[in-house]
Short mmCIF file of C-alpha atoms in Angstrom, two decimals:
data_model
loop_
_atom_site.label_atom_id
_atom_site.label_comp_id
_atom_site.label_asym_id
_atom_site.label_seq_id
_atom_site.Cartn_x
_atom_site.Cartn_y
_atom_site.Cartn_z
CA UNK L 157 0.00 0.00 0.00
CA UNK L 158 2.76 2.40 0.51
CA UNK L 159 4.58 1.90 -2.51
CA UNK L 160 1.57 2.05 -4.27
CA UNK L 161 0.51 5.82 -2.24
CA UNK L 162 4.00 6.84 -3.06
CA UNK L 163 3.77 6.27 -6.61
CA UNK L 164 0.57 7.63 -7.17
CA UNK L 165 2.03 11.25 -5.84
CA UNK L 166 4.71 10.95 -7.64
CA UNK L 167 2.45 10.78 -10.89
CA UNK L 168 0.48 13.79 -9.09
CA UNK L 169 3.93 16.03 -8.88
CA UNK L 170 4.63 14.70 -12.10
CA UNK L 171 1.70 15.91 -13.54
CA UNK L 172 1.83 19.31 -11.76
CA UNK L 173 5.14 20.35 -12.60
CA UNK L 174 4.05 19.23 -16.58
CA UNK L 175 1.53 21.47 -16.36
CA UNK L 176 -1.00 18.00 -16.83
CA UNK L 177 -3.93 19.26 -14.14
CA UNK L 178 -6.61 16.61 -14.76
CA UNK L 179 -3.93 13.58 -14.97
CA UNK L 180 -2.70 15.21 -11.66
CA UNK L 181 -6.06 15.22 -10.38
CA UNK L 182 -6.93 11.57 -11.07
CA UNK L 183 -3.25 10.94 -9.40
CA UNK L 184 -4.80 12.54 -6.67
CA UNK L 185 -8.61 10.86 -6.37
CA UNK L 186 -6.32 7.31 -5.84
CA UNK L 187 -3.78 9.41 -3.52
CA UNK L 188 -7.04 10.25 -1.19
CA UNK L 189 -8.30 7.53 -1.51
CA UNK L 190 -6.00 5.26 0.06
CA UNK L 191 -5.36 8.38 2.62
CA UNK L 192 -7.20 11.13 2.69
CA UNK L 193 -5.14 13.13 5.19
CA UNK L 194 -1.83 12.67 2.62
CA UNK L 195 0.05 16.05 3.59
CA UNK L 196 1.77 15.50 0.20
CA UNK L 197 -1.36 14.91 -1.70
CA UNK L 198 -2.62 17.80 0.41
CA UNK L 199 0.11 20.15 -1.11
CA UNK L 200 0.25 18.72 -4.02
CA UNK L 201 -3.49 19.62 -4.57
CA UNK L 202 -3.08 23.36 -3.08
CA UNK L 203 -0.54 24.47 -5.47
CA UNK L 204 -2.04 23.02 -8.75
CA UNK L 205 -5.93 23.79 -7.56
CA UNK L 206 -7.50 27.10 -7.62
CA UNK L 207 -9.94 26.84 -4.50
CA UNK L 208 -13.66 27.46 -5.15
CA UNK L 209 -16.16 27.47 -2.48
CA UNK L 210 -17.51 24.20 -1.37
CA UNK L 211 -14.23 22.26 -2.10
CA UNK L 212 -14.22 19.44 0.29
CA UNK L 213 -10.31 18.97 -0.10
CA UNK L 214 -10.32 22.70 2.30
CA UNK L 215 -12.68 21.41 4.42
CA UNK L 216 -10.62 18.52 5.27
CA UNK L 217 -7.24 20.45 5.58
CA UNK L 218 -9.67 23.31 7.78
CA UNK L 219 -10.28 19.98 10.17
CA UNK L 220 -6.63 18.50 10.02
CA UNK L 221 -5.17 22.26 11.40
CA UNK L 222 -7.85 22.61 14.10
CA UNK L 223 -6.71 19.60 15.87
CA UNK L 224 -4.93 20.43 19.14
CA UNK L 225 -2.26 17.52 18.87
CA UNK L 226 -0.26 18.74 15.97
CA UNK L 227 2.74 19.56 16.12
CA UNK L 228 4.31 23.01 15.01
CA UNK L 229 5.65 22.18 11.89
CA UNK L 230 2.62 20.09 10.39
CA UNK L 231 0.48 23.00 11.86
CA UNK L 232 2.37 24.96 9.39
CA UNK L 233 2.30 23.48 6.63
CA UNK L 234 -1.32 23.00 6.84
CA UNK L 235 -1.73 27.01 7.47
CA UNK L 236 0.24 27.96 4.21
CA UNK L 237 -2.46 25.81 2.27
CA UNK L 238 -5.07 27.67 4.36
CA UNK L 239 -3.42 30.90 3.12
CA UNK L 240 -3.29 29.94 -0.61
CA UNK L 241 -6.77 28.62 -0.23
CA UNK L 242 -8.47 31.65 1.47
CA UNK L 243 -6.61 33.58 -1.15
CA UNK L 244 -7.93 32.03 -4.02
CA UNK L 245 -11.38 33.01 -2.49
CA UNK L 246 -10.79 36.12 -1.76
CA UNK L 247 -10.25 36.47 1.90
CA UNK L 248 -7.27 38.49 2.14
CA UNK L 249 -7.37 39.12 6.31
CA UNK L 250 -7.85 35.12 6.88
CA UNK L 251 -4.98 34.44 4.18
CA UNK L 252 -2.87 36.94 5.91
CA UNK L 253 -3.63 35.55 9.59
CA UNK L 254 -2.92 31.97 8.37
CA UNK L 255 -0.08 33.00 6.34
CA UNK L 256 1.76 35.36 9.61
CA UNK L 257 0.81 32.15 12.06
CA UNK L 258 2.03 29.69 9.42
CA UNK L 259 5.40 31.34 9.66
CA UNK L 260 5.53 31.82 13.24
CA UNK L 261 4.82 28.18 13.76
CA UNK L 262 7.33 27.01 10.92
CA UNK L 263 10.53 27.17 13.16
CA UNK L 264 13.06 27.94 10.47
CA UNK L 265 16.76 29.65 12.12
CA UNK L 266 18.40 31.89 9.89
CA UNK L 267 21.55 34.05 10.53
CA UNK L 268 20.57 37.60 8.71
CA UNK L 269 23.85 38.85 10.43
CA UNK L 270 26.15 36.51 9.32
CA UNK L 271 24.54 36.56 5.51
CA UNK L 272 25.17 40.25 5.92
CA UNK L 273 28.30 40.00 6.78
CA UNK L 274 29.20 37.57 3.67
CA UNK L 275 27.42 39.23 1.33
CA UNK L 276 29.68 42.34 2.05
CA UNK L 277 33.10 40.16 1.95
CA UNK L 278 31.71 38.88 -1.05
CA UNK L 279 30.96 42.15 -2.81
CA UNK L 280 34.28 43.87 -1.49
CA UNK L 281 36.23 40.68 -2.89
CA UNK L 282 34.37 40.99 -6.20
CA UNK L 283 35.20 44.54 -6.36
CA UNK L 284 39.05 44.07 -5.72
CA UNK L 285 39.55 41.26 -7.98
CA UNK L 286 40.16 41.90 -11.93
CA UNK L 287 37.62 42.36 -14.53
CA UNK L 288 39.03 39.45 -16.64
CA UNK L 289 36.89 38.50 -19.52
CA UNK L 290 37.20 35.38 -21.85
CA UNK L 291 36.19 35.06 -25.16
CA UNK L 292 32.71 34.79 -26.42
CA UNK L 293 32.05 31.78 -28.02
CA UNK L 294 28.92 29.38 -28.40
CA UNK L 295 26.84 28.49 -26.56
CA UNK L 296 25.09 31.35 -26.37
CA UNK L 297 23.39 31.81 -22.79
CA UNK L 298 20.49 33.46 -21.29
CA UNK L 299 20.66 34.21 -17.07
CA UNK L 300 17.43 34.99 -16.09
CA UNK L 301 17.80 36.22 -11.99
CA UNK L 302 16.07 37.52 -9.43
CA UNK L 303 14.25 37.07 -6.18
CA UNK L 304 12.07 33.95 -5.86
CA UNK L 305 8.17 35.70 -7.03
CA UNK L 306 9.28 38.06 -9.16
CA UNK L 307 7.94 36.61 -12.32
CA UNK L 308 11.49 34.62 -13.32
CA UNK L 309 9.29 31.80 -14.18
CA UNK L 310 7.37 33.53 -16.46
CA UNK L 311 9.75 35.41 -18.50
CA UNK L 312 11.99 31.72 -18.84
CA UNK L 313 8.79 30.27 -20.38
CA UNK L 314 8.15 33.00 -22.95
CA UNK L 315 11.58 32.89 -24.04
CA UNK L 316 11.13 29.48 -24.04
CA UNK L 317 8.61 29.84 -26.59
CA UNK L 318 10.63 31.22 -29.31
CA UNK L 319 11.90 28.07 -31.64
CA UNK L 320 15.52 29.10 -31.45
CA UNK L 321 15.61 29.33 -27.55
CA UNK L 322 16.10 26.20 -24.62
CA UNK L 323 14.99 26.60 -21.68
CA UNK L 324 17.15 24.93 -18.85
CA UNK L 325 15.37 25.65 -16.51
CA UNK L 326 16.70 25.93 -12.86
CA UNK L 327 20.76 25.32 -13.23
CA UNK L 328 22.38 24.78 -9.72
CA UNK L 329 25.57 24.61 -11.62
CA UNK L 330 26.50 28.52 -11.32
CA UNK L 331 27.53 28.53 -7.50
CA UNK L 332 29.51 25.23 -7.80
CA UNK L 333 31.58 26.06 -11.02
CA UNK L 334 32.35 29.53 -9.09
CA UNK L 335 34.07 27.70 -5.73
CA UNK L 336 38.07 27.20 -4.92
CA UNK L 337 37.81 24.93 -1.65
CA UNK L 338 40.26 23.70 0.17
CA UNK L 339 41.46 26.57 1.80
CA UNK L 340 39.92 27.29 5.01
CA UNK L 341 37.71 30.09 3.92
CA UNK L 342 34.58 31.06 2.33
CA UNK L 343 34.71 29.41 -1.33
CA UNK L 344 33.39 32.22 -3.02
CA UNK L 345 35.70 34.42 -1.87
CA UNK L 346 38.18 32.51 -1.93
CA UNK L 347 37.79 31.74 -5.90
CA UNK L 348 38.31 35.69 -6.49
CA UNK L 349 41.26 35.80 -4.80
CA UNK L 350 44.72 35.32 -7.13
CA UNK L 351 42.10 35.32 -10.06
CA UNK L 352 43.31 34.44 -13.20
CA UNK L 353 42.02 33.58 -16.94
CA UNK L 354 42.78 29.83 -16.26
CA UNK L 355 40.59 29.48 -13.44
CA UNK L 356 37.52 31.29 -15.04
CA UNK L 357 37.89 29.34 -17.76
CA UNK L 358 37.71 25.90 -16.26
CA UNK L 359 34.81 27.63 -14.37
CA UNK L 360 32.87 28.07 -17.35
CA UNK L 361 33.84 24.33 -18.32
CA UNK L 362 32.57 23.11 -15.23
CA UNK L 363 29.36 25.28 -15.45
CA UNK L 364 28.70 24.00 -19.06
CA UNK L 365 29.13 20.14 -18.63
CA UNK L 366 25.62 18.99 -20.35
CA UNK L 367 24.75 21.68 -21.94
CA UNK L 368 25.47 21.49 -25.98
CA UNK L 369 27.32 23.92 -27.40
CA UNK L 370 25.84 25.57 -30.10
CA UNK L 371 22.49 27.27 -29.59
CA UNK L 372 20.58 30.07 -27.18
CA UNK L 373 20.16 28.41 -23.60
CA UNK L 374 18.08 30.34 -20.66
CA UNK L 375 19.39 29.77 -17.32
CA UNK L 376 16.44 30.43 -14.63
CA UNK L 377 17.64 29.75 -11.57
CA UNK L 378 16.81 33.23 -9.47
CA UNK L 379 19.66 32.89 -7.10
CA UNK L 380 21.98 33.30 -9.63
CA UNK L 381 22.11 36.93 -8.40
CA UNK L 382 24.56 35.86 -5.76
CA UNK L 383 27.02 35.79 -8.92
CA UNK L 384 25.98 38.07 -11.18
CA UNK L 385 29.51 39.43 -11.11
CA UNK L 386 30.82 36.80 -12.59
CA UNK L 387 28.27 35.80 -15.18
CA UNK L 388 29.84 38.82 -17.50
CA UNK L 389 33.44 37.39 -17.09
CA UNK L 390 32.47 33.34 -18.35
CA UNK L 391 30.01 34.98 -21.23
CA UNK L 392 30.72 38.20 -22.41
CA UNK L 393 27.82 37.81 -25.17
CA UNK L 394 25.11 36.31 -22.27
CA UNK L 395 22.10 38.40 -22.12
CA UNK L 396 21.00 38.69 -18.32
CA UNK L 397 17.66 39.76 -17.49
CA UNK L 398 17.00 41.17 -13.77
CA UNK L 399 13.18 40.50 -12.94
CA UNK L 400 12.20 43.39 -10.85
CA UNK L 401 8.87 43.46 -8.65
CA UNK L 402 7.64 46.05 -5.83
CA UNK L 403 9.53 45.06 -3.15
CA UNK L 404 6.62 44.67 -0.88
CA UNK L 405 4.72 42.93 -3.65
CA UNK L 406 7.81 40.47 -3.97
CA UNK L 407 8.54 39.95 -0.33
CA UNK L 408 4.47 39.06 0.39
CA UNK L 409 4.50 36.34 -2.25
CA UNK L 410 7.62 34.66 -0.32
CA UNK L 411 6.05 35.20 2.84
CA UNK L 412 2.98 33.25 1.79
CA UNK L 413 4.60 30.59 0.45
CA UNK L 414 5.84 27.39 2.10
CA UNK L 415 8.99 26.73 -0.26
CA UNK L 416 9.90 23.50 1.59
CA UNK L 417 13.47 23.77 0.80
CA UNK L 418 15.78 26.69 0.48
CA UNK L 419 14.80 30.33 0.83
CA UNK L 420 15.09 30.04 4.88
CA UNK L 421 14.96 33.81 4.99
CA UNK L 422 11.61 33.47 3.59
CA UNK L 423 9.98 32.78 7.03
CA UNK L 424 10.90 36.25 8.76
CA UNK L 425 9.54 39.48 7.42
CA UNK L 426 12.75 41.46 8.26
CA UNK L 427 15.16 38.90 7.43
CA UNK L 428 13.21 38.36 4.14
CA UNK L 429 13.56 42.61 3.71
CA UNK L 430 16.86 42.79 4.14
CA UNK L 431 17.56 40.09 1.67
CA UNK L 432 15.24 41.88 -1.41
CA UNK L 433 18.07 44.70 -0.44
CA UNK L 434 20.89 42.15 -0.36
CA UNK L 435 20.26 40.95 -3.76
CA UNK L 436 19.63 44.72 -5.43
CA UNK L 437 23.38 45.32 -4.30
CA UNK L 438 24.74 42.08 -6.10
CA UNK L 439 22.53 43.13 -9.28
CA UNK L 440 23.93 46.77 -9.10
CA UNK L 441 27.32 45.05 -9.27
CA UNK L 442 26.46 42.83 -12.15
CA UNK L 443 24.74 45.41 -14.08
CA UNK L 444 27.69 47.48 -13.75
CA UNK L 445 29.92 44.76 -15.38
CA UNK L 446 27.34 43.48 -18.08
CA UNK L 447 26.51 46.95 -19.31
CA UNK L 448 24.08 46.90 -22.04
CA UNK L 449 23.59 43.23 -21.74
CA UNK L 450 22.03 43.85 -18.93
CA UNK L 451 18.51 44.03 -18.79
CA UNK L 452 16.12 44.95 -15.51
CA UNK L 453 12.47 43.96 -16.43
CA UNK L 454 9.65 45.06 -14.12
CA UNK L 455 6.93 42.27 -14.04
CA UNK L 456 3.96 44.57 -14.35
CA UNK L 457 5.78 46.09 -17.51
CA UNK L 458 6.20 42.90 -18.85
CA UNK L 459 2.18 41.69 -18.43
CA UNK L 460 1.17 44.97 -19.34
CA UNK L 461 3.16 45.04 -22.64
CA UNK L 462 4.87 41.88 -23.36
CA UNK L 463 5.92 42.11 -27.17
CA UNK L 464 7.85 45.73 -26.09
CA UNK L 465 8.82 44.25 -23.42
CA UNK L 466 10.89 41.23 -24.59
CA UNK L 467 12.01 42.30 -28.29
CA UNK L 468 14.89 44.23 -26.81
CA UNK L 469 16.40 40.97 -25.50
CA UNK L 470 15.37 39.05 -28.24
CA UNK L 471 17.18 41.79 -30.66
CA UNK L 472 20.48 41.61 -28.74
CA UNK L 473 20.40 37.62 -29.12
CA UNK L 474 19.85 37.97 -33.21
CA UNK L 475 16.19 36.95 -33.06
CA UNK L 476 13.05 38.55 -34.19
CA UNK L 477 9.72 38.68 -32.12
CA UNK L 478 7.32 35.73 -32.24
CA UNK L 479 3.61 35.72 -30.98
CA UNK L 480 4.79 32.53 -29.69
CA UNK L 481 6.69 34.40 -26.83
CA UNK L 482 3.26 35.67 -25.89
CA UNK L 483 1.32 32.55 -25.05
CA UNK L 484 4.18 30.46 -22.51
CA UNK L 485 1.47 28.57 -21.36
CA UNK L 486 1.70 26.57 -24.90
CA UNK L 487 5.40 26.49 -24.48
CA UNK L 488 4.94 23.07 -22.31
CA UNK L 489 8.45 21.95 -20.77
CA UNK L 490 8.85 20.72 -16.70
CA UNK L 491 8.47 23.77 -14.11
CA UNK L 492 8.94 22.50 -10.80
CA UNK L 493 8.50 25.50 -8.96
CA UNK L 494 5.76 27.28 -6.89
CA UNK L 495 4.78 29.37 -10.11
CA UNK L 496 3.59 26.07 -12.58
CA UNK L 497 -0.02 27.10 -11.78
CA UNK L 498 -0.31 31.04 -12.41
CA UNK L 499 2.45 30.28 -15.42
CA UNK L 500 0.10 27.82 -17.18
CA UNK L 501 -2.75 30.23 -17.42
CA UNK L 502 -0.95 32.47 -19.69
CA UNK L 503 0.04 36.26 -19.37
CA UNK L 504 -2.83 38.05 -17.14
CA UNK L 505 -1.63 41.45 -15.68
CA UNK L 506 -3.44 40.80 -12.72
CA UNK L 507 -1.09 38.21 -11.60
CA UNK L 508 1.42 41.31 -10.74
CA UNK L 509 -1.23 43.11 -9.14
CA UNK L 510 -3.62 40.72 -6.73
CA UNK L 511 -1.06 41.56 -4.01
CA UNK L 512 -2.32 45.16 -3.36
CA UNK L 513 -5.20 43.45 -1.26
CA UNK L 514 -2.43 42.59 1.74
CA UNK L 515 -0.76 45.97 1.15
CA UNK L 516 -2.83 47.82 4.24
CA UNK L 517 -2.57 44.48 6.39
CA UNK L 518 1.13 44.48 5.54
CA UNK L 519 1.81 47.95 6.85
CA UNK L 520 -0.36 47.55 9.86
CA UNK L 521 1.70 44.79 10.97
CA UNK L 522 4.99 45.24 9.51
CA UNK L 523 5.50 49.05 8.70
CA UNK L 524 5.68 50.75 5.09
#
């Protein structure tokens, strides 16, 4: 029985991530079946479902978090549905109670003072070290970066959509290629010191195993701001595209959202603050270096007016506009992250906007 459970959410995640919502669903009706209180199956549902009223699959997680013998954690978990789930309904204050207790309850540590305190040594070792460049030869690569929310999803998938463009989808190969261990110190930093040609370019070897080399690759993985000094060095002709949101807008949608791994600053309002300003200073670096291959994108300019929007990046990368670049939800392709729902329903420049609801709940308890 629980091989058989396990495989049947597998084939639900499957499905989600594919953008497949009724084979996920029928995953699902077997999944809760055999257990109707699957927190899995319970998440799964939640982040592929938009709620309506009357769905039974709320009522049940409504009875799960109002039993007094949970623990912390599960009592979280079950609150960030609640808060995605009164959401979709339109109940901003019980989305934003369930989403503030959610967090409380979730238990996450994270140092803000020590990433402070790296981020700086990182910066002021970036800044000291030379400006080498290499070459630029094929492939030719597409960073997309950002915070987590900011509509780095979306923009991937409509580039995605143009016939001469891969989509890679989230790399964690960046960070890795971009480390010198062995010495007893932070191996970031530690990589920038003694800098030479040689190292960057095994860097870039190690940072392109698997990926061919000829063509236009996209390379979505947000965090690749930490880096964005670097990306200018390995590519010279990579276009890198900065996906900008209101900062409140952008640190609300992390808030709400239970990202299960990673993103531990995510669970603290002020931690999760100071990082949105963490990562604007690594982009002001990297933007600095790239020049005019650098492009910041604001994600209600990019709903709003999506052709105008794009065609500058396209332009730099040799390629004209397609309509196709306008409807990513036809673009198909995995997307395992917390944005494969809103994604799949095409571009709607509401999406950048339903936040405003929290904005006077967000003030009251947080400050402008």
């Amino acid at each position: 029985m629980t091989d058989t459970l396990h495989q049947h959410l597998v084939t639900a995640e499957a499905a989600l991530n594919a953008g497949r919502f009724d084979d996920m669903h029928a995953a699902l009706d077997k999944v809760f079946a055999a257990d109707p209180g699957s927190l899995a199956g319970l998440w799964i549902y939640t982040y592929g479902t938009p709620y309506t009223p009357g769905d039974k699959v709320l009522t049940r997680i409504e009875g799960f978090a109002r039993q007094k013998a949970l623990s912390a954690p599960l009592r979280a978990q079950l609150l960030f549905m609640l808060g995605k789930a009164y959401d979709d309904l339109g109940k901003p204050q019980r989305a934003f109670d369930a989403v503030v207790a959610a967090n409380r309850l979730k238990g996450v540590r994270y140092d803000n003072g020590a990433m402070a305190a790296l981020a700086r040594d990182t910066l002021a070792a970036a800044r000291a070290a030379p400006d080498l460049r290499l070459d630029a030869r094929p492939p030719r690569m597409v960073f997309v970066l950002g915070m987590p929310r900011s509509g780095t999803s979306l923009i991937s998938q409509m580039l995605a959509a143009h016939p001469e463009i891969t989509n890679l989808g989230e790399r964690i190969a960046l960070g890795p290629a971009l480390m010198r261990d062995g010495t007893g110190r932070n191996p970031h930093i530690a990589f920038l010191d003694g800098l030479d040609a040689d190292r960057l370019e095994a860097a870039r070897t190690a940072y392109l195993q698997g990926v061919p080399n000829t063509g236009i690759f996209v390379d979505k993985m947000p965090e690749n701001y930490y880096f964005a000094w670097a990306i200018p060095m390995l590519f010279p002709d990579a276009q890198i595209i900065h996906m900008r949101r209101d900062k409140q807008a952008t640190c609300w949608s992390c808030f709400k959202n239970d990202f299960r791994d990673g993103h531990r600053y995510s669970y603290d309002w002020g931690d999760l603050s100071a990082q949105y300003d963490r990562h604007l200073d690594f982009c002001a670096l990297g933007a600095a270096r790239a020049g005019s291959a650098w492009h910041d994108i604001h994600l209600d300019t990019l709903t709003a007016a999506p052709r105008a929007t794009l065609t500058p990046v396209l332009k730099a990368l040799g390629l004209d506009w397609t309509d196709a670049c306008a409807a990513p939800e036809k673009s198909g392709g995995e997307m395992p992250t917390l944005s494969k729902w809103q994604v799949r329903q095409g571009i709607d420049p509401a999406m950048a906007r339903g936040w405003q609801a929290y904005k006077p709940l967000i003030e009251a308890r947080f400050g402008a």
